[in-house]
XYZ file of C-alpha atoms in Angstrom:
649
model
C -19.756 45.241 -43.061
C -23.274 44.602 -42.392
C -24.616 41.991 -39.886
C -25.533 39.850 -42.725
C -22.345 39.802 -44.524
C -20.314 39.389 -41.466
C -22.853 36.697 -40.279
C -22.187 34.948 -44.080
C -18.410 35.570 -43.485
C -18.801 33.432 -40.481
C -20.655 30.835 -41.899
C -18.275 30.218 -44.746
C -15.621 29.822 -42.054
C -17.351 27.504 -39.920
C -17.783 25.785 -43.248
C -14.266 25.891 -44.203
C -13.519 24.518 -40.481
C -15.802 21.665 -40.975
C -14.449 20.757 -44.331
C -10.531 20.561 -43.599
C -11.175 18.658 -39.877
C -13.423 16.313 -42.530
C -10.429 15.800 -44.393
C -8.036 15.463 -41.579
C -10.511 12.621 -40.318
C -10.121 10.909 -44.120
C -6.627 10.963 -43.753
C -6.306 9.127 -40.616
C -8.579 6.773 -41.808
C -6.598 6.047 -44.863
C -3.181 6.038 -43.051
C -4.722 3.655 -40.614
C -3.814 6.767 -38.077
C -7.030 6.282 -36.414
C -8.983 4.960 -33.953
C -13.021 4.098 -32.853
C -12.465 6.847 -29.704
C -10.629 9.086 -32.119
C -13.325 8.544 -34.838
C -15.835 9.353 -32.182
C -14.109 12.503 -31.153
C -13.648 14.116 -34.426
C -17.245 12.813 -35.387
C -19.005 14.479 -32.474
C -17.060 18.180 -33.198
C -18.573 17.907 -36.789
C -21.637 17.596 -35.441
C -20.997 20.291 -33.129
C -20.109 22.429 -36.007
C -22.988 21.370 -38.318
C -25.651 22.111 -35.480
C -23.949 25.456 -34.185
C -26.391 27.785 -34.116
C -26.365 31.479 -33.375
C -29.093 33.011 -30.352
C -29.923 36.546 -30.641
C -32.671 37.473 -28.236
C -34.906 40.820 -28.628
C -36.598 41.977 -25.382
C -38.860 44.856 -24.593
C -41.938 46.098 -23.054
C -45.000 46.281 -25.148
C -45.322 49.190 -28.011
C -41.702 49.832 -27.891
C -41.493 48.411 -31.727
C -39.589 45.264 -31.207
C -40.917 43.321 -34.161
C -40.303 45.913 -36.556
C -36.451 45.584 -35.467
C -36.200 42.034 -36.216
C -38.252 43.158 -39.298
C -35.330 45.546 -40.225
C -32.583 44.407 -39.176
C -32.966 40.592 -40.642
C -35.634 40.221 -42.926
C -35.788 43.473 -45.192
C -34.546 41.778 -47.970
C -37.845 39.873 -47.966
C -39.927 42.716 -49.398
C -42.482 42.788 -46.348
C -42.346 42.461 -42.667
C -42.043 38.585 -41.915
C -43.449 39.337 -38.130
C -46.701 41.187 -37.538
C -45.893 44.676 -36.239
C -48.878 47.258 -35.579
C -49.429 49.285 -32.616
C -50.881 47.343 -29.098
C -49.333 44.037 -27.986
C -48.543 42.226 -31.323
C -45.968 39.080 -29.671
C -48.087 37.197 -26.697
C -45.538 34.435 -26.119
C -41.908 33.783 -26.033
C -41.508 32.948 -29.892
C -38.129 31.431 -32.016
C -37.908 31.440 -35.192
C -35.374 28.950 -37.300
C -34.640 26.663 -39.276
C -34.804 23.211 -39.634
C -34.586 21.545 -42.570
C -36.506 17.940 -41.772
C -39.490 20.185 -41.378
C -42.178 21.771 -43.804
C -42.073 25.636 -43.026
C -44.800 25.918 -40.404
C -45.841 27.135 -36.899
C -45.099 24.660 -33.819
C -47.541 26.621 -30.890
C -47.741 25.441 -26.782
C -50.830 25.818 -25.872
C -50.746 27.920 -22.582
C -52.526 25.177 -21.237
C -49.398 23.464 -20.340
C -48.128 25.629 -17.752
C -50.732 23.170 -15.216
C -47.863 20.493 -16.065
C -44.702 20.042 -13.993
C -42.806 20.395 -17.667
C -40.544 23.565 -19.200
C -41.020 24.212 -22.884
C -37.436 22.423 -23.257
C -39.104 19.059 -22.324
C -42.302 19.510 -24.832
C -40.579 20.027 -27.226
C -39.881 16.236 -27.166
C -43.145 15.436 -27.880
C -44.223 17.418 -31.116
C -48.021 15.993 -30.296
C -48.251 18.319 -27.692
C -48.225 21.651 -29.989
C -50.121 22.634 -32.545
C -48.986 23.133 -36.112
C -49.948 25.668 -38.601
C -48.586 25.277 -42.003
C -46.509 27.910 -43.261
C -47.221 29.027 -46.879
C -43.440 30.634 -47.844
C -44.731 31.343 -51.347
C -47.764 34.232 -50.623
C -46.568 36.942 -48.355
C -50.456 37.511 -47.342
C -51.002 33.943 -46.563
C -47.715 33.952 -44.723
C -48.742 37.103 -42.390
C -52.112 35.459 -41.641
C -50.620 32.465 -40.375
C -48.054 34.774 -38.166
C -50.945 36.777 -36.548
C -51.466 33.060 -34.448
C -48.204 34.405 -32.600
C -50.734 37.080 -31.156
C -54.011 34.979 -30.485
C -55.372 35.510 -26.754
C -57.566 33.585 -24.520
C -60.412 35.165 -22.172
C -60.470 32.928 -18.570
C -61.679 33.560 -15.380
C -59.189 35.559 -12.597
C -58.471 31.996 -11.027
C -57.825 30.288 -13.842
C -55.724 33.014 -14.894
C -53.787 33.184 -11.907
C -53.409 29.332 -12.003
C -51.749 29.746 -15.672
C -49.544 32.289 -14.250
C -51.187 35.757 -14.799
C -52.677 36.273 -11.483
C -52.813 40.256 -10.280
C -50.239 39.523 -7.697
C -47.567 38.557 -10.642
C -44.921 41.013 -12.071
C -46.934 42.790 -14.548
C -50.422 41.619 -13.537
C -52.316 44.820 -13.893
C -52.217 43.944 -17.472
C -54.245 41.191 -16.802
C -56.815 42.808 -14.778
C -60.612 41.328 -15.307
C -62.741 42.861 -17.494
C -66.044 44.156 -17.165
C -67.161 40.925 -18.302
C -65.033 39.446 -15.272
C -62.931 37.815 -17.384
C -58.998 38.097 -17.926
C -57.315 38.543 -21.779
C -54.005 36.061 -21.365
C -52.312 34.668 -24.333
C -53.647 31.785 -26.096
C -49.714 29.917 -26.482
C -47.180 29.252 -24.133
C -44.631 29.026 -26.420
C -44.434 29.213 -30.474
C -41.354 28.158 -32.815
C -41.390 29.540 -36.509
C -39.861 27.369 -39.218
C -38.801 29.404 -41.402
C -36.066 28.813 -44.544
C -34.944 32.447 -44.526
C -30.942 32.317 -45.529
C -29.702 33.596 -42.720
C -31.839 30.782 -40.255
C -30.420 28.893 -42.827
C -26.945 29.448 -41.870
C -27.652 29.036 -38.471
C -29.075 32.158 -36.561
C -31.776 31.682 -33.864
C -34.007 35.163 -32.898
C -35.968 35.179 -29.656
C -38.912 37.517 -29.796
C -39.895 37.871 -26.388
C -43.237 39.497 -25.038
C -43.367 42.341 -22.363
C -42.280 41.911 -18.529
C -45.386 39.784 -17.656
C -44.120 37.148 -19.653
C -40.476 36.915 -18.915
C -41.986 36.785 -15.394
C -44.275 34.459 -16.202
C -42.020 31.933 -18.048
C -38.673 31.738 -15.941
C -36.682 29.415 -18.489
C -36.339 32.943 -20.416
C -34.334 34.167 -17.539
C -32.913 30.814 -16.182
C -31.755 29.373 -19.910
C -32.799 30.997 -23.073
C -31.527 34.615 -22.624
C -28.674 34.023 -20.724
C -27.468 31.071 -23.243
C -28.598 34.495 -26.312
C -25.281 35.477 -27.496
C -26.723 38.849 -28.039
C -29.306 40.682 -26.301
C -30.983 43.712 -27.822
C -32.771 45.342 -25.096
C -35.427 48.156 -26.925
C -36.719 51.278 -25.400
C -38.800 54.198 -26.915
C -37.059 57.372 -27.534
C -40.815 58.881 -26.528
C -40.992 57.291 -23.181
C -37.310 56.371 -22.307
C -36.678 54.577 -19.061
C -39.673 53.284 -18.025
C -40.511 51.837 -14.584
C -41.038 48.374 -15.868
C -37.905 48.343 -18.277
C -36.115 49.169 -15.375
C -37.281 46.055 -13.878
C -36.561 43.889 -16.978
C -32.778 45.116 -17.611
C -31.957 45.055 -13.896
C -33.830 41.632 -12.958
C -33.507 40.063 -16.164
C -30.766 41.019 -18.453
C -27.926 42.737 -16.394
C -28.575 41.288 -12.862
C -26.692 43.881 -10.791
C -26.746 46.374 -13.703
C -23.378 44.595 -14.630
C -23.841 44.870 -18.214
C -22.097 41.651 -20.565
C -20.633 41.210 -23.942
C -23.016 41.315 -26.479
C -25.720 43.240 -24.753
C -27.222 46.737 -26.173
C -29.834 49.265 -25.490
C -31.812 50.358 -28.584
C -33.403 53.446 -28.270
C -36.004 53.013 -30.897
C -38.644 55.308 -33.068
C -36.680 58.537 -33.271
C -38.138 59.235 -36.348
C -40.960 61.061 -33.512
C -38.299 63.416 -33.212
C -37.762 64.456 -36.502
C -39.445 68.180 -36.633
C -39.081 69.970 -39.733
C -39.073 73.317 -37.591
C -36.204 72.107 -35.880
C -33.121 72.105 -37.643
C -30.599 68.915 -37.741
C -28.530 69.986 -34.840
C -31.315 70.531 -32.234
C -32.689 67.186 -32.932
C -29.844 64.972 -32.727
C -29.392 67.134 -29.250
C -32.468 66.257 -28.324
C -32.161 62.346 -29.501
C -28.554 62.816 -27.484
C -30.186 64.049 -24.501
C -32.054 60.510 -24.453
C -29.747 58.777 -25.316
C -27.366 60.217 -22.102
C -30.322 59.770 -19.377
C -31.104 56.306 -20.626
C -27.385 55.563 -20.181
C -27.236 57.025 -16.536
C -30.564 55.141 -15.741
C -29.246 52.203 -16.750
C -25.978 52.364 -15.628
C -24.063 51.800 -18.592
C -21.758 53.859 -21.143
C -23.705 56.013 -23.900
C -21.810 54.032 -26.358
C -23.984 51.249 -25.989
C -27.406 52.737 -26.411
C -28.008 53.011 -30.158
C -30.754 55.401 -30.837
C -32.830 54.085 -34.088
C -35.979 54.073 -36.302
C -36.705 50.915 -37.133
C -39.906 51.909 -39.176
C -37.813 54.205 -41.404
C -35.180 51.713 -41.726
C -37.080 48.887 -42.903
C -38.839 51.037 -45.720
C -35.226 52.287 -46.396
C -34.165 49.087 -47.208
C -36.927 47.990 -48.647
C -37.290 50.891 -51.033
C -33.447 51.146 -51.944
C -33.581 54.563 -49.957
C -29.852 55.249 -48.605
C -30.103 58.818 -47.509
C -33.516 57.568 -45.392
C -31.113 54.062 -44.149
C -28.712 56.600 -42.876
C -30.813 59.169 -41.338
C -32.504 56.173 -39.563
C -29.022 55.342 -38.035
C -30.174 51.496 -38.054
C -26.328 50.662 -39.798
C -24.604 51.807 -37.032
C -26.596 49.390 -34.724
C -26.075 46.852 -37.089
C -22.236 47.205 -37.575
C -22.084 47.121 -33.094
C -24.412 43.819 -33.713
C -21.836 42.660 -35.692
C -18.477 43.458 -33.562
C -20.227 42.854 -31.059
C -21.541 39.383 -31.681
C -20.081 37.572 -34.462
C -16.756 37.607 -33.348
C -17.539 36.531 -29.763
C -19.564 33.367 -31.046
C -16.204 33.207 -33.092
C -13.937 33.015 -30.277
C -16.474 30.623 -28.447
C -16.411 27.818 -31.923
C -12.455 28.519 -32.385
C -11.566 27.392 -28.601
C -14.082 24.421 -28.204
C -12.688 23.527 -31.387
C -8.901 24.390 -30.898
C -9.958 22.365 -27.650
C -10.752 18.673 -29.443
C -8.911 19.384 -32.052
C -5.500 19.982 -30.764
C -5.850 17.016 -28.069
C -6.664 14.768 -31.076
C -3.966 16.467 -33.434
C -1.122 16.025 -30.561
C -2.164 12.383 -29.778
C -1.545 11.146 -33.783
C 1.560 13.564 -33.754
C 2.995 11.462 -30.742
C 1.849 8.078 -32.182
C 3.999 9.076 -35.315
C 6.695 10.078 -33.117
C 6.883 7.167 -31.205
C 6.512 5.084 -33.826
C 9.826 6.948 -35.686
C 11.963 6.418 -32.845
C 10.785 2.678 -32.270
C 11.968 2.125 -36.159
C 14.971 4.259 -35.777
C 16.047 2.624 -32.836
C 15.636 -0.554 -34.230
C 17.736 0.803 -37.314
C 20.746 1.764 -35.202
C 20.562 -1.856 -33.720
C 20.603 -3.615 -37.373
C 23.426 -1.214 -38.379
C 25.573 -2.135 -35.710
C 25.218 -5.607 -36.784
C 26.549 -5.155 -39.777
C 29.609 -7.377 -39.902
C 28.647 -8.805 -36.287
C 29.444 -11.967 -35.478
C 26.755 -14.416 -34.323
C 27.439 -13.992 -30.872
C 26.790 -10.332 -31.106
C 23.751 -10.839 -32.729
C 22.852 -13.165 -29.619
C 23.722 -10.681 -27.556
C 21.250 -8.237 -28.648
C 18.478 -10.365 -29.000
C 18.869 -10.883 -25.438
C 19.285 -6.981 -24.510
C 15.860 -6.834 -26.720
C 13.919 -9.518 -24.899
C 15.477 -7.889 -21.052
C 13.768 -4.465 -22.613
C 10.453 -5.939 -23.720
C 10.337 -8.205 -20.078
C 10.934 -5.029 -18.020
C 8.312 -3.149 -20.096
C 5.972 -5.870 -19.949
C 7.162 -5.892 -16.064
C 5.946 -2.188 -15.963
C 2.715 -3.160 -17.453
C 1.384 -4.690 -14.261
C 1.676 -0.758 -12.995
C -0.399 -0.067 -16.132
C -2.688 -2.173 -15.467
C -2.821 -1.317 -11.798
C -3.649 2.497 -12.547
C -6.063 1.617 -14.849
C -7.600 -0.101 -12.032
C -7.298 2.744 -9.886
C -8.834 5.041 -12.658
C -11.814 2.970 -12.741
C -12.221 3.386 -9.159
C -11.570 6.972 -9.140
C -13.776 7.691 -12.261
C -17.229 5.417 -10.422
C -16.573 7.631 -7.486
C -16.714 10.963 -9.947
C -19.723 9.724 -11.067
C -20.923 8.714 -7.475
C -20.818 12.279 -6.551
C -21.538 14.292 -10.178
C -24.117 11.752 -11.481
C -27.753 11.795 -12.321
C -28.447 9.235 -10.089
C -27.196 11.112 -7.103
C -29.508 14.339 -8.520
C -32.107 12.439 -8.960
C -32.338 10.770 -5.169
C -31.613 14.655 -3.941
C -34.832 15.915 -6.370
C -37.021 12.944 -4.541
C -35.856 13.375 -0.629
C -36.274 17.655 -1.302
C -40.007 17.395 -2.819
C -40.982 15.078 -0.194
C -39.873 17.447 2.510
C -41.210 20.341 0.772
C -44.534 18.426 -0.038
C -45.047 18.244 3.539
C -43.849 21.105 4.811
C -46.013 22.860 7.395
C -43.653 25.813 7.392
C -42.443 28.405 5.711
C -38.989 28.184 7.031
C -39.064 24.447 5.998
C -39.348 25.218 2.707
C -36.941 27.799 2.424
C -34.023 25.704 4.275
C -35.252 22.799 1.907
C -34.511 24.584 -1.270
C -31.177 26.078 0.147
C -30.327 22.800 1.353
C -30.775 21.437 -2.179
C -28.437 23.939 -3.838
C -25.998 23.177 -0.863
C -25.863 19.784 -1.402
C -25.791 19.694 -5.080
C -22.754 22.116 -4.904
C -20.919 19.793 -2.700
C -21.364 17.035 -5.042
C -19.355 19.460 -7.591
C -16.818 20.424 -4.864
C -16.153 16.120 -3.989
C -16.021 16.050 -8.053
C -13.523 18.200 -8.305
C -11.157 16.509 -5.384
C -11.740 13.269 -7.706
C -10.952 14.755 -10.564
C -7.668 16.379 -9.251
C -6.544 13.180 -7.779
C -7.137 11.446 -11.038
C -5.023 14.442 -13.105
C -2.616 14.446 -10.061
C -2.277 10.151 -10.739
C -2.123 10.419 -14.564
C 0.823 12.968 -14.534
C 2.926 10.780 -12.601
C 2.338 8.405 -14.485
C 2.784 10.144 -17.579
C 6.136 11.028 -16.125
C 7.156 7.627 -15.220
C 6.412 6.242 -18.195
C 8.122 9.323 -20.359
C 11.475 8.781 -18.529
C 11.773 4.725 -17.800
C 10.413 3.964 -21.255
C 10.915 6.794 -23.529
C 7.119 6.948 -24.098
C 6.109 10.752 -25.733
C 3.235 11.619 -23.981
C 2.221 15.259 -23.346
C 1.191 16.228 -20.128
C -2.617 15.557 -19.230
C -5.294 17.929 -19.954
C -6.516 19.339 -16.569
C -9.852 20.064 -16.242
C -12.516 21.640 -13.571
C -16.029 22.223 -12.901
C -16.154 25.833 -12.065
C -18.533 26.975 -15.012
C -20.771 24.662 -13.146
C -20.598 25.893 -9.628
C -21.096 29.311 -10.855
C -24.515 28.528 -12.881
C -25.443 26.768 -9.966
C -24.764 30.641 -8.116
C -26.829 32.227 -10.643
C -30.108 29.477 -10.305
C -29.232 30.065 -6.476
C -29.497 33.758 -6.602
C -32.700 33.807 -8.965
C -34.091 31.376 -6.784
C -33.686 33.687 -3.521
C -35.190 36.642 -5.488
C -37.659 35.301 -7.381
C -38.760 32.047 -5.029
C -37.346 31.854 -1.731
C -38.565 34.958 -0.628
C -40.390 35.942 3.159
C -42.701 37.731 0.770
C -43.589 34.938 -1.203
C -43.679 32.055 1.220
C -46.012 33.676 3.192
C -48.551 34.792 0.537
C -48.420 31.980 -2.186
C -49.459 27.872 -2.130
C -46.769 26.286 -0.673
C -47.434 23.807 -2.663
C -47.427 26.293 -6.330
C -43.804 26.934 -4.716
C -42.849 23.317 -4.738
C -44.054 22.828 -8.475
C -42.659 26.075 -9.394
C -39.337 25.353 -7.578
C -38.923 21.793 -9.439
C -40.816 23.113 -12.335
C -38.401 26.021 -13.217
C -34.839 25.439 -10.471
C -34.604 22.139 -10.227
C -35.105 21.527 -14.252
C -32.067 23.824 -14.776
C -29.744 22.853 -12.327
C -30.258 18.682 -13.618
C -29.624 20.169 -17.081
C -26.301 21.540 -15.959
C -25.593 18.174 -14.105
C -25.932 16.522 -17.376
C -23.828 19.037 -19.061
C -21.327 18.505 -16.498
C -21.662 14.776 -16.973
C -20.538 14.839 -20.750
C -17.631 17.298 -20.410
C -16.500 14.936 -17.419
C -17.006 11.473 -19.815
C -15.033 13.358 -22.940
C -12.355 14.171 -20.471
C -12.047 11.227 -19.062
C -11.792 9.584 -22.331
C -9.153 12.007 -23.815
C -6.902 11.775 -20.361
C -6.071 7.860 -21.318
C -5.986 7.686 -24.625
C -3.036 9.081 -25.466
C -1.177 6.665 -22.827
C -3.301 3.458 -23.740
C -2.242 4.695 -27.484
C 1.444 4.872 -26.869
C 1.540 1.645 -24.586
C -0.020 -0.300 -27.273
C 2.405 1.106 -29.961
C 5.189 0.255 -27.705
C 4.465 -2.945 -27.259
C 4.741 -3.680 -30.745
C 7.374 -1.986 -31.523
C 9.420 -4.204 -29.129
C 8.067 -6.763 -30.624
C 8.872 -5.769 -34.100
C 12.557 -5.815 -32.638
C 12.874 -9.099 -30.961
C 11.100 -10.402 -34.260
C 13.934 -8.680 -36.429
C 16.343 -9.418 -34.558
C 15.546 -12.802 -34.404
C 15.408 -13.718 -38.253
C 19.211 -12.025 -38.560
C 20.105 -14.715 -36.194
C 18.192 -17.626 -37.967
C 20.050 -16.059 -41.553
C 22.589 -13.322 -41.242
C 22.098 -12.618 -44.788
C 18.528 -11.266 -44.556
C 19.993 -8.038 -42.117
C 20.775 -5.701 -45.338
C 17.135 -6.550 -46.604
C 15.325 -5.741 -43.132
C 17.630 -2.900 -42.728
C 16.347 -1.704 -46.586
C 12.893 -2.363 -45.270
C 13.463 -0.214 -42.413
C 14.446 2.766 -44.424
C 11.687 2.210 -46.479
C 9.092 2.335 -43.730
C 10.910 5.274 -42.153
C 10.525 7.250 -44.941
C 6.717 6.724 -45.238
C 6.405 7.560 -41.490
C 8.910 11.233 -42.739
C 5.970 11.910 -45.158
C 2.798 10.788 -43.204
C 4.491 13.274 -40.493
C 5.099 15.659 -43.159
C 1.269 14.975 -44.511
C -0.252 15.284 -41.003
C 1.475 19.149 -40.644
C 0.422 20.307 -44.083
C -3.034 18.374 -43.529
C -3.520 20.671 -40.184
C -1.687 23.619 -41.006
C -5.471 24.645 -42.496
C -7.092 23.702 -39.937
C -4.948 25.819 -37.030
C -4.928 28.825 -39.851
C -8.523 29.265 -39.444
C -8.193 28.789 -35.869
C -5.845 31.758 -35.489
C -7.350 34.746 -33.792
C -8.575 37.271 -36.458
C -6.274 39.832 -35.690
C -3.550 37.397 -36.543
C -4.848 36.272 -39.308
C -5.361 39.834 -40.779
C -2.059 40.775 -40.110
C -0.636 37.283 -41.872
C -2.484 38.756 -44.976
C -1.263 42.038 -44.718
């Protein structure tokens, strides 16, 4: 199955998945089964769903023909290459290319410019006046290509002006931007582009980052601190020609597989072996040859041969686009494409069917209880009218006032409700007095005014590892909070479960590990790339401040305020389900005492309420029954797809 297929196989699913949680959401409505933080729940995961997008990320050197892979692999069926591919440096700036559909297809370009600014590309992109737009003519292939050369426009500045923006000599890959003999230094004209383009597989959802050569990755750190390693796939491309160079050494060790620890979802294309083909060599002695490569590239980079995937992107693109098969084959760009696809569909899968399995089951388990609870409050109440039956008055009495003794000690118990709901407002500021923004944000100001006026390099060194060691004790006094509150809501849980007969699962636990180990990884770039003895002593101490703010600092709030939302929906989902169930019980002992009551007032109106009673719980049998077949779906598609094959088999 091709990359495409499997990609449109996903998307239907996803699509599927969106549609049955829709209808579960209509059915709670119209069964009055729902609530506004339920609502808001199963709201926000269709949104999730609707805006999930896929990342693949290509990165390479120059020359190693990068843009005729994305050319091949995902936009053959065009007729043309979408991206401009020619020998020399044809992609000058990190570019993305999507789709959105409240735009025209067009060109959104950052003018390098930016970089001056204490601003990633993440922020500008909030303020679209800031780039400039070229329209994007979808209809003319030629007209289409000219506006895509932009993606390669340059800029001639002076050295300092150049090493200002970023490009100076003393910068990883700097001898590309050497002056010339004009004294002036070629750098790219755009910090950043984004291509709008209503292809159908950016339709469905798939992202590509076309990255530029080592200069820029080193350049433009949000590549290595967010965008690649947030790419569910990586294609790393080398030249069959040259193989391991120098510089992609430095890229796949410092930038891809940090410790030459290679992930999921990361391969090694060995590109252009169509240089090898020699028609005085026969078809055995060049796929040794292309073998050979493929082996030392594997040893070099430390990795198993199995995931270096020697190709010809050239050949395969006019394969496809000519209808050739015997040429697709021989350029062996299927077999890449069916690894693309183990590789990375089903691990995006897995990610969508656990968030979702996530929400949805909490949600799914909280109505399943409400029903629950609600069937034993009727039944109960049903056993106590049938033991009426023929009762005399006194009886009766006598179980009104068992009725009222049960709803008084409930209502009793209520005050120790209402006191751990105190409590868990308490706990839950003090959370957010340790894991929120507002702490970050006074840590940011006191660590740039130390570093601002630091006269020493050792100053500014123990100022940004004193920022990472106070941010990650915030997380570790988070986490104490948040166990206490789990550790409080079980026991209550429990208490309520046995003195009142309450269903209520046990709490959700939850943790901010994911967290402390980004904040590991900005850490450990930071001491390679930052707080280095090298670098303090040769660069601005204050171009280390900006950068440090600029390109650290900017990551580690973002995964703050990740870390703030995950902590809210938790918070959220750890009390509904008990202010949910202590609401329903409350009326349902007051749905008793009320019954009970009229008997007493007319003895003759007991078979009628009793009637009633069946009636209702047999509508509460059917919405029970409706809820299972209405999520049945739902937790189908959510299987893993091993199961499900083997249910269809």
């Amino acid at each position: 199955m091709s990359l495409a297929t499997q990609f449109a196989a996903y998307t239907m699913w996803r699509s599927r998945l969106s549609a049955y949680i829709g209808e579960f959401q209509s059915w709670l409505s119209h069964n009055e089964l729902s609530d506004a933080q339920t609502d808001l729940r199963l709201t926000q995961l269709l949104e999730r769903l609707r805006e999930d997008r896929l990342n693949v990320a290509f990165v390479a050197e120059f020359s190693r023909g990068k843009s005729e892979l994305i050319n091949a692999i995902f936009f053959a069926d065009y007729g043309n290459r979408m991206l401009p591919s020619s020998a020399g440096r044809t992609t000058m700036c990190p570019t993305e290319l999507l789709f959105d559909a409240t735009k025209e297809p067009r060109i959104e370009l950052l003018p390098i410019q930016t970089r001056t600014a204490n601003s990633s590309v993440t922020e500008y992109k909030r303020f679209p006046e800031e780039w400039t737009v070229v329209p994007l003519d979808v209809e003319t292939p030629e007209s289409m290509q000219d506006a895509l050369r932009h993606v390669s426009e340059t800029l001639r500045v002076t050295p300092e002006e150049a090493a200002k923006l970023g490009f100076g000599a003393d910068q990883e890959g700097g001898d590309l931007f050497a002056a010339g003999d004009d004294g002036l230094v070629e750098i790219p004209r755009w910090r950043h582009a984004v291509i709008n383009f209503p292809h159908p597989l950016l339709k469905q959802g798939l992202v590509i980052l076309d990255t530029p050569g080592l200069n820029a990755i080193g350049t433009e750190p949000e590549l290595t601190l967010s965008l690649l390693p947030n790419a569910h796939a990586v294609l790393f491309i080398l030249s069959v020609d040259t193989g391991v160079t120098q510089s992609d050494l430095s890229i796949w060790k410092d930038h891809i597989c940090a410790g030459a620890t290679a992930k999921r979802g990361r391969l090694v294309v060995l590109n252009k072996i169509d240089g090898q083909w020699d028609e005085l060599k026969s078809a055995e002695e060049i796929d040794a040859e292309i073998q050979k490569q493929v082996d030392a590239s594997a040893r070099i980079l430390d990795l198993p041969a199995s995931q270096v995937f020697p190709v010809s992107a050239q050949k395969g693109l006019v394969a496809k686009i000519n209808g050739d098969n015997a040429l697709l084959e021989r350029s062996r760009l299927p077999l890449l494409e069916a690894a693309l696809s183990h590789e990375l569909i089903p691990a995006k899968q897995d990610i969508v069917r656990d968030s979702t399995e996530s929400e949805f089951g909490d949600v799914n388990r909280t109505v399943r209880g409400l029903l629950e609870s609600r069937l034993l409050g009727l039944r109960e109440q049903l056993t106590e009218l049938t033991e009426l039956r023929g009762k005399n008055r006194g009886v009766v009495e006598y179980m009104m006032g068992k009725v009222r003794a049960e709803k008084d000690e409930f209502e009793a118990g209520l005050q120790r409700y209402y006191a751990v709901r105190s409590v868990f407002s308490t706990l839950t500021n003090n959370l957010f007095g340790h894991l929120g923004l507002d702490m970050l944000r006074q840590l940011t100001h006191e660590t740039r005014e130390v570093m601002l006026e630091a006269a020493f390099s050792k100053t500014l060194s123990d100022s940004m590892g004193g920022f990472f060691a106070k941010a990650r004790d915030a997380l570790t006094r988070s986490n104490s909070e948040i166990n206490e509150i789990l550790a409080m809501m079980e026991a209550v849980y429990k208490k309520f479960s046995i003195e009142h007969g309450l269903k209520l699962p046990p709490p959700t636990p939850f943790s901010l590990l994911r967290y402390e180990k980004e904040l590991d990884r900005l850490q450990a770039w930071c001491d390679s790339h930052l707080n280095t003895t090298v670098n303090l002593l040769t660069h601005d101490k204050k171009n280390i401040t900006q950068k440090f703010f600029e390109e650290v600092a900017a990551q580690v709030r973002r995964a703050f305020e990740h870390a703030n939302r995950d902590a809210e929906t938790w918070l959220r989902a750890i009390m509904a389900p008990m202010e949910t169930q202590v609401r329903e019980h409350q009326i349902q002992l007051k749905r008793r005492l009320e019954s009970i009551k009229r008997i007493h007032q007319a003895t003759d109106t007991l078979e009628d309420r009793i009637a009633e009673l069946e009636a209702v719980e047999k509508s509460l049998l059917q919405q029970i029954q409706g809820l299972e077949q209405i999520t049945s779906s739902v937790r189908e598609l959510l299987l893993p797809i091993e199961v499900q094959q083997l249910q269809a088999a």
